[in-house]
Coordinates of C-alpha atoms and ligand atoms in Angstrom, one line a residue:
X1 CA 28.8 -7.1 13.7
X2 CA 26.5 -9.1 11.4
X3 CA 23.1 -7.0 11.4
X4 CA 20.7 -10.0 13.2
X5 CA 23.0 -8.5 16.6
X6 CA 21.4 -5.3 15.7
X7 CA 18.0 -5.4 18.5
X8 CA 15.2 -3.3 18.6
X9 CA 16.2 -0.5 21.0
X10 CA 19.2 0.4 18.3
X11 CA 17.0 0.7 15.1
X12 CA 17.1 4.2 14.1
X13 CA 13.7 4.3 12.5
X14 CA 10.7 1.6 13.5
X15 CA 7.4 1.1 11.4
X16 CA 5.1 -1.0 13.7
X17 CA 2.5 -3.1 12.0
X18 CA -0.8 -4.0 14.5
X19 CA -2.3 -7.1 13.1
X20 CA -5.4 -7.3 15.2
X21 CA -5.9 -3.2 13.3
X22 CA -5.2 -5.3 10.0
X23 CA -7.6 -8.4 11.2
X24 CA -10.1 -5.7 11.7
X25 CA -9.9 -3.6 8.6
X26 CA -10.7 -6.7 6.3
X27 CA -13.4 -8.0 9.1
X28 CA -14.9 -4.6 8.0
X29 CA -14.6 -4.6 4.7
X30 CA -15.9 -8.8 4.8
X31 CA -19.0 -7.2 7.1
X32 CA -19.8 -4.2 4.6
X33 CA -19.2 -6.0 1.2
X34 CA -20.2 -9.3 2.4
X35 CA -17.4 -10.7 0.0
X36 CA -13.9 -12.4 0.1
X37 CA -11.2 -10.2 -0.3
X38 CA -8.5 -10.5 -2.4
X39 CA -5.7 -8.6 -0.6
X40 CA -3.7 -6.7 -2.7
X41 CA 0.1 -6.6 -1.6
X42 CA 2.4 -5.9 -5.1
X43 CA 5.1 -3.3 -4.4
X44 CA 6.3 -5.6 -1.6
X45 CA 3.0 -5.2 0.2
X46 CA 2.1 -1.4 -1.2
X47 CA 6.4 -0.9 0.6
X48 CA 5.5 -1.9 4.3
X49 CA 6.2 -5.6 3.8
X50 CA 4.5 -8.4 1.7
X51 CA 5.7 -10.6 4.2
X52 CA 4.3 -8.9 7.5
X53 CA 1.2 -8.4 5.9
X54 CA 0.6 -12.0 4.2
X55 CA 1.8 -13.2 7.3
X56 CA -0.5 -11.0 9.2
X57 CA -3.5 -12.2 7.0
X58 CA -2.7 -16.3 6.2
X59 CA -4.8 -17.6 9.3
X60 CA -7.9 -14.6 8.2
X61 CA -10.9 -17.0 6.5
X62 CA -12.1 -14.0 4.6
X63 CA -8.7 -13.2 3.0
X64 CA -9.5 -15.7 -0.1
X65 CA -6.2 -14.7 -2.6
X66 CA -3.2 -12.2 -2.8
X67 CA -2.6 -10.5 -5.8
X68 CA 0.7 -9.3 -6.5
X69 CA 2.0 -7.2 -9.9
X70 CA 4.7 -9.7 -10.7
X71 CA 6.0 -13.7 -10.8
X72 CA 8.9 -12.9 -8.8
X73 CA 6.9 -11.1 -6.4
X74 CA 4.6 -14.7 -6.2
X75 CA 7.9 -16.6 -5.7
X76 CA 8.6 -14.6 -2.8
X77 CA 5.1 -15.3 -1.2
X78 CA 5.4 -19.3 -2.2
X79 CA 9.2 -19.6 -1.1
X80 CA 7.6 -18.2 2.6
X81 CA 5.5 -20.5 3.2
X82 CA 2.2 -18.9 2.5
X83 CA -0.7 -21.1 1.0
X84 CA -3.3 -18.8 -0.6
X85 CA -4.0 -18.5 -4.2
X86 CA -1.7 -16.2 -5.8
X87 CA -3.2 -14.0 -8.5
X88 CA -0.2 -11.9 -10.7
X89 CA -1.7 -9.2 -11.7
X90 CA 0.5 -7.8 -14.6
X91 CA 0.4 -10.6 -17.4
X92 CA 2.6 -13.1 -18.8
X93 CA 5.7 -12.8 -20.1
X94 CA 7.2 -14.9 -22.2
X95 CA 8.6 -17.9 -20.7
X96 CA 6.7 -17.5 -17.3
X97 CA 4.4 -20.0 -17.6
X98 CA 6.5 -22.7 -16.5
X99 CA 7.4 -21.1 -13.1
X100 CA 3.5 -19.8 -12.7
X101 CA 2.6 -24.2 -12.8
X102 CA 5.7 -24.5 -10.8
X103 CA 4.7 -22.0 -7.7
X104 CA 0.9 -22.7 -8.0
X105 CA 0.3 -18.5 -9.3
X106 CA -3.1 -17.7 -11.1
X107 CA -2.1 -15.5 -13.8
X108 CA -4.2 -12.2 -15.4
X109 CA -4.5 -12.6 -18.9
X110 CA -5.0 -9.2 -20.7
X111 CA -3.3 -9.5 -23.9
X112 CA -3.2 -12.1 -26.4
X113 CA 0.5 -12.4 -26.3
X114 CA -0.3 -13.1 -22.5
X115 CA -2.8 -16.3 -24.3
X116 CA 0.3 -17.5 -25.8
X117 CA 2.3 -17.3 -23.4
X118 CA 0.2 -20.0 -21.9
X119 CA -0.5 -22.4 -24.6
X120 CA 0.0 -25.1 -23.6
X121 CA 0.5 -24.9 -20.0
X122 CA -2.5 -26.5 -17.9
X123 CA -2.8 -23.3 -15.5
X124 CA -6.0 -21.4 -14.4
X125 CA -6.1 -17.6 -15.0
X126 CA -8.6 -14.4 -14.7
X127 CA -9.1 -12.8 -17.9
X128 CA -9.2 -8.9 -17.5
X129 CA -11.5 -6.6 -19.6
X130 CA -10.8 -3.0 -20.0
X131 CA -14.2 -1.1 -19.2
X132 CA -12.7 2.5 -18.9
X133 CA -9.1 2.6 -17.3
X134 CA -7.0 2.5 -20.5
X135 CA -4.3 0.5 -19.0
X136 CA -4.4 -3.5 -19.4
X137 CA -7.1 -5.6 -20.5
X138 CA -9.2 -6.6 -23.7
X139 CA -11.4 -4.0 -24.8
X140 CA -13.9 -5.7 -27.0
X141 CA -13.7 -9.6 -28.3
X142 CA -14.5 -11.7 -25.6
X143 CA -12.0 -15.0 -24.7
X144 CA -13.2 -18.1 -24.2
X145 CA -10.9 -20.4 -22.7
X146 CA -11.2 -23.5 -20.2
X147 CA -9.0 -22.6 -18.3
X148 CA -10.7 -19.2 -17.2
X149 CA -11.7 -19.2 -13.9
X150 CA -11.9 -15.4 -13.1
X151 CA -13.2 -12.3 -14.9
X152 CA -12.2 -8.9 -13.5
X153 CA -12.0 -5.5 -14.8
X154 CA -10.6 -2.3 -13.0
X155 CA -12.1 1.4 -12.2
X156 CA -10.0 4.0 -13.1
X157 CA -12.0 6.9 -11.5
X158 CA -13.5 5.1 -8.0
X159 CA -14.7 8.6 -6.6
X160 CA -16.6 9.8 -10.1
X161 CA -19.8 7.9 -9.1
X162 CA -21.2 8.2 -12.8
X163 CA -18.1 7.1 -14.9
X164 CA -17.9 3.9 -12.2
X165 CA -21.5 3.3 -12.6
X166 CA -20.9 3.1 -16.4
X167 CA -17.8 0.7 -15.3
X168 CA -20.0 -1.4 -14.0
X169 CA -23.1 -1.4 -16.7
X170 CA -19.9 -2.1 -19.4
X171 CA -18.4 -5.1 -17.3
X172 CA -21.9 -6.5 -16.5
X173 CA -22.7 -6.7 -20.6
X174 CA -19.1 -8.7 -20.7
X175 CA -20.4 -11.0 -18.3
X176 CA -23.1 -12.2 -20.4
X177 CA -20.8 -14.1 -22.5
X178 CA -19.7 -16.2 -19.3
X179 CA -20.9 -18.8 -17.4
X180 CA -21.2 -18.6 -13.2
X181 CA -17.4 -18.4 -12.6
X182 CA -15.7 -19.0 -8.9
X183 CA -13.9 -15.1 -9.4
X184 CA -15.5 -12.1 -10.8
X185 CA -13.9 -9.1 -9.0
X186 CA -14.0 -5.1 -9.9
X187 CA -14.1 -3.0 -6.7
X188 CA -11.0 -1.7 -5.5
X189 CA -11.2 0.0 -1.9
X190 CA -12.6 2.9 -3.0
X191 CA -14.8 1.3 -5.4
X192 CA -16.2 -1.1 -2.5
X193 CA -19.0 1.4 -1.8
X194 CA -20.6 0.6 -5.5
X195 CA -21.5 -2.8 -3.7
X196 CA -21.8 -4.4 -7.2
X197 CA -24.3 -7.1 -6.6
X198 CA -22.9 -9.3 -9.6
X199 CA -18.9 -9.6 -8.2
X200 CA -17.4 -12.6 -6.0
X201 CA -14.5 -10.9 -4.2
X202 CA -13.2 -7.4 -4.0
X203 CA -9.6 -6.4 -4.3
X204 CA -8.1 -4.3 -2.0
X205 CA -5.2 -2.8 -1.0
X206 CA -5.4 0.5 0.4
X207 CA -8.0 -0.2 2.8
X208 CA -6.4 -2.9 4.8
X209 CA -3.6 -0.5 5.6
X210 CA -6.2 1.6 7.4
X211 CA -6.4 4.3 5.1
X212 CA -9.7 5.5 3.9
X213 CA -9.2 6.3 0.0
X214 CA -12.0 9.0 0.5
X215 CA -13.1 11.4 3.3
X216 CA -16.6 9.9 3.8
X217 CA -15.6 6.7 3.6
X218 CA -18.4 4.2 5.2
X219 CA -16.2 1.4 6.5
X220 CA -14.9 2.2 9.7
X221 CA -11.0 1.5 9.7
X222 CA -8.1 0.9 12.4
X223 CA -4.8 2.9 12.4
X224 CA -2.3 0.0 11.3
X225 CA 0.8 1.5 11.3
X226 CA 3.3 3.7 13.8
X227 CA 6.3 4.8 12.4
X228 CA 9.2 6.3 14.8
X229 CA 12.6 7.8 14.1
X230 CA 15.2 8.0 16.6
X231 CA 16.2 11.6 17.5
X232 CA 20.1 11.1 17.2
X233 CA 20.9 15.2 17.9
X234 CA 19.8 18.0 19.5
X235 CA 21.8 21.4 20.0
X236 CA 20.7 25.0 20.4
X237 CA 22.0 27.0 17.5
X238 CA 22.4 30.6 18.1
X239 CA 20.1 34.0 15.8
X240 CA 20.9 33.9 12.4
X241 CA 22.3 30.5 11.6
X242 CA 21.3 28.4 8.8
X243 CA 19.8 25.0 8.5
X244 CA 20.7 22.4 6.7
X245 CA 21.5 22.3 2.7
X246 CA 21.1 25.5 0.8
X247 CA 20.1 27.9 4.3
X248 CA 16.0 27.6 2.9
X249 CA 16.0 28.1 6.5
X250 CA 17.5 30.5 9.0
X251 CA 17.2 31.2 12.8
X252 CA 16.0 34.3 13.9
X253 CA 16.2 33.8 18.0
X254 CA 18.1 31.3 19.8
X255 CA 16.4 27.2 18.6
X256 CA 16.6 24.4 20.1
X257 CA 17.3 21.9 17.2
X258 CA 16.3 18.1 16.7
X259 CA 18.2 16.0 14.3
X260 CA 15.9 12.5 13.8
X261 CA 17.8 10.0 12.1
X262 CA 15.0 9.5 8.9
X263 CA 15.5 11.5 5.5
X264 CA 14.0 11.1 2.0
X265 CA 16.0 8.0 1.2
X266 CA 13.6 6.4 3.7
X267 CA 10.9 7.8 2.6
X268 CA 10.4 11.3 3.5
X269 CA 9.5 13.7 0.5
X270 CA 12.0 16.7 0.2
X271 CA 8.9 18.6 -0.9
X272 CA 7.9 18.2 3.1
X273 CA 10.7 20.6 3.6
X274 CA 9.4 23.9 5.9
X275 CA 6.5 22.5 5.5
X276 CA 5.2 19.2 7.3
X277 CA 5.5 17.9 11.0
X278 CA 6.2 15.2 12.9
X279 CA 4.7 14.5 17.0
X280 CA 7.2 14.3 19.6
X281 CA 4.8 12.8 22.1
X282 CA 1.7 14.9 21.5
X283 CA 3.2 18.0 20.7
X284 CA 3.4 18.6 16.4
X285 CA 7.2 19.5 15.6
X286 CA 8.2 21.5 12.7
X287 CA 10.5 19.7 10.2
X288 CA 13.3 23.1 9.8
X289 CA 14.9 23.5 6.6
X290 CA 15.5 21.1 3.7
X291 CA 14.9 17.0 4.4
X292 CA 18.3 15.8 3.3
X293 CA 18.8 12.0 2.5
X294 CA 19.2 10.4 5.9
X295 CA 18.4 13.2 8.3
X296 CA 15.5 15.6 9.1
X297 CA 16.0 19.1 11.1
X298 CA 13.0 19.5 14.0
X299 CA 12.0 22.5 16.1
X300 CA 12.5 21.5 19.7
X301 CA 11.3 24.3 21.5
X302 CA 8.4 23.4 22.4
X303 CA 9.2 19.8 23.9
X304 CA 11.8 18.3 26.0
X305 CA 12.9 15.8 23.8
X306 CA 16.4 13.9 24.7
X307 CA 18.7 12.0 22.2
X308 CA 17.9 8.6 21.8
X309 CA 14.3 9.3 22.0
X310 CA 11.7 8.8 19.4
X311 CA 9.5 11.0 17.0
X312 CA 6.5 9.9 15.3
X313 CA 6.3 10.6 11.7
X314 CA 2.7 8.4 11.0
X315 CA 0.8 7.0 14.1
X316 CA -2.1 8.4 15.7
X317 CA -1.6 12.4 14.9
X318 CA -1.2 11.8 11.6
X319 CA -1.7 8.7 8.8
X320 CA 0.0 8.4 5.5
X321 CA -3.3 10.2 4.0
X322 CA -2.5 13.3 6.0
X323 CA 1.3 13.3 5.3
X324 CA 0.5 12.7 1.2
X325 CA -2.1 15.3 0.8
X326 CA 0.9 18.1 2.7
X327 CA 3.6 16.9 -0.1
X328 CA 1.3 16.8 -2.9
X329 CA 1.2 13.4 -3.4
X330 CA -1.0 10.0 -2.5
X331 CA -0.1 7.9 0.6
X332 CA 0.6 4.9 -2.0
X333 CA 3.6 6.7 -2.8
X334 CA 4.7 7.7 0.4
X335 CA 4.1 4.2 1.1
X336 CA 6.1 2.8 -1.7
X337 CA 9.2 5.1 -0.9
X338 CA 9.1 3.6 2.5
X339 CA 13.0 2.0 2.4
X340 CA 14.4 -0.9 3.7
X341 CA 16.3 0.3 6.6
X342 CA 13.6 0.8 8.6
X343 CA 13.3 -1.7 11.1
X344 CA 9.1 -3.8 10.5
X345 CA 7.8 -5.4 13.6
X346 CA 4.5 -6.7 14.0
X347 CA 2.6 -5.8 17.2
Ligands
PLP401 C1 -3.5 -1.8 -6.9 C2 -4.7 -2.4 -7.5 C3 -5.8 -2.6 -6.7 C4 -5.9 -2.2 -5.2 O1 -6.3 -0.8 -5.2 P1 -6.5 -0.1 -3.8 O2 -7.0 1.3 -4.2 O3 -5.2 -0.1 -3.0 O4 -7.6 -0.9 -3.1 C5 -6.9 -3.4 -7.2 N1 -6.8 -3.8 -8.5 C6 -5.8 -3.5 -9.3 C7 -5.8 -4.0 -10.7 C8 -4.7 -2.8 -8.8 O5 -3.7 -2.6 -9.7

């Protein structure tokens, strides 16, 4: 059976992806900031789809530019179809530069080696400073090129109001040297709330997903996402017997026990083990014993749940923010681990 036979109703595991949520999120973020937005979508679209999302976005006027981390992640956009500018966000290798003019990508400039990369080559790029993240970008020695026609920089601590504010004072002195350019872009989607009067666009990621990158965050934004596993199991193990690898877990009365078919190869941290839930309708459901790769053990008890029926691991009980925080991590990487197999379909 090739896999397009494969329908809906047979997916094991479903993320849904609400647009008009998406179309809202940036409206939001347009109405607060009252600038374009460069929507960030590297890591195949921060792992939920580059494609769903770009797609999602292509017809939004205040959606200006994607940035991606890579050419090959450009590629993919331009080989779809989409139109925007491109910006790549991670340099230029060597022998890039002919693709980047090929596939009509705006390239970040934050090395010299990146400037030769590009001699040459009639192409328009951003130049980025580094004003306090120690990652990439020019630290002092201003570039004067042509061909700029963006400057941005990056905030490494977007919730330490006084190390951003310097940020911005050390970006604003870089500035000087430049004349009005079409791009100028700092503010990430936590850094929005600087509102740095002297920036074009801001470039977001996080944000558009729904996900507020702080806990009194001022932009009001939509659930995006529902992701559902299918329960493929459910039997009622007697006192006493273990569950799953390594018996971290171990009846003591009679359970009722849930097998969904969605395990840390699609995403799910093994540090969730005994420790996180999912919602099988409304009611929270205990994940029992270790996540192994595929599979996760649930306490049905409480619900009536059937085999073939769903559970919902993010959706409106509980948002990658919620699920990160319990395993310790950010919901960027629970994101990111988010695997193939699981079926995307806009909504
Ligand atoms: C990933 C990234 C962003 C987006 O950050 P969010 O917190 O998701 O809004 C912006 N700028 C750069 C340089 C990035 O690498």
């Amino acid at each position: 059976m090739s896999s397009d036979k494969i329908t809906l109703s047979m997916s094991r595991s479903i993320l849904e992806i609400n647009t008009s949520a998406i179309r809202n999120n940036v409206k939001a973020l347009f109405n607060y900031s009252q600038k374009k937005i460069i929507a960030v979508v590297k890591a195949d679209g921060y792992g939920i789809s580059a494609l769903h999302l770009c797609k999602a976005m292509e017809e939004i006027p205040e959606v200006d530019t994607y940035a991606v981390a890579c050419l090959e992640e450009g590629v993919e956009l331009r080989k779809a179809g989409f139109k925007k500018k491109i910006l790549v966000l991670g340099g230029v290798l060597n022998g890039e530069a002919k693709h980047l003019l090929e596939y009509n990508l705006t390239p970040v400039v934050s090395h010299e080696e990146h400037l030769k990369a590009l001699s040459g080559v009639g192409v328009k790029f951003h130049v980025k400073y580094d004003t306090g993240m120690g990652r990439l970008g020019f630290l002092d020695g201003i570039i004067q090129d042509e061909r700029i026609e963006g400057v941005m920089s990056h905030l490494s601590s977007p919730l330490d109001e006084d190390f951003s504010r310097y940020q911005i004072e050390r970006f604003k002195q870089i500035l000087k040297h430049y004349p009005k350019l079409p791009y100028v872009h700092l503010e990430s989607s936590a850094g929005v709330v600087y509102r740095v009067p002297f920036t074009t666009h801001i470039r977001v990621g996080l944000a558009l997903h729904g996900e507020p990158p702080s806990s009194n965050y001022q932009i009001p934004l939509e659930r995006v996402y529902t992701l559902k596993a299918q329960i493929i199991s459910i039997k009622e193990l007697p006192p006493n017997h273990p569950v799953s690898y390594s018996r971290t877990y171990v009846t003591k009365e009679k359970k009722r026990v849930g097998v969904v078919a969605f395990g840390y190869a699609d995403g799910l941290m093994k540090s969730l083990s005994n420790i996180g839930h999912l919602y099988y309708k409304d009611t929270p459901v205990r994940i029992l014993g270790n996540i192994t790769m595929d599979m996760t053990m649930l306490d049905f008890d409480q619900v009536d749940a059937k085999v073939g029926d769903y559970v919902e691991i993010i959706g409106k009980h509980q948002s990658f923010t919620q699920l990160a925080k319990l395993a310790d991590t950010i919901p960027y990487e629970l994101m990111c681990n988010l695997s193939k197999r699981i079926k995307r379909v806009m909504v």
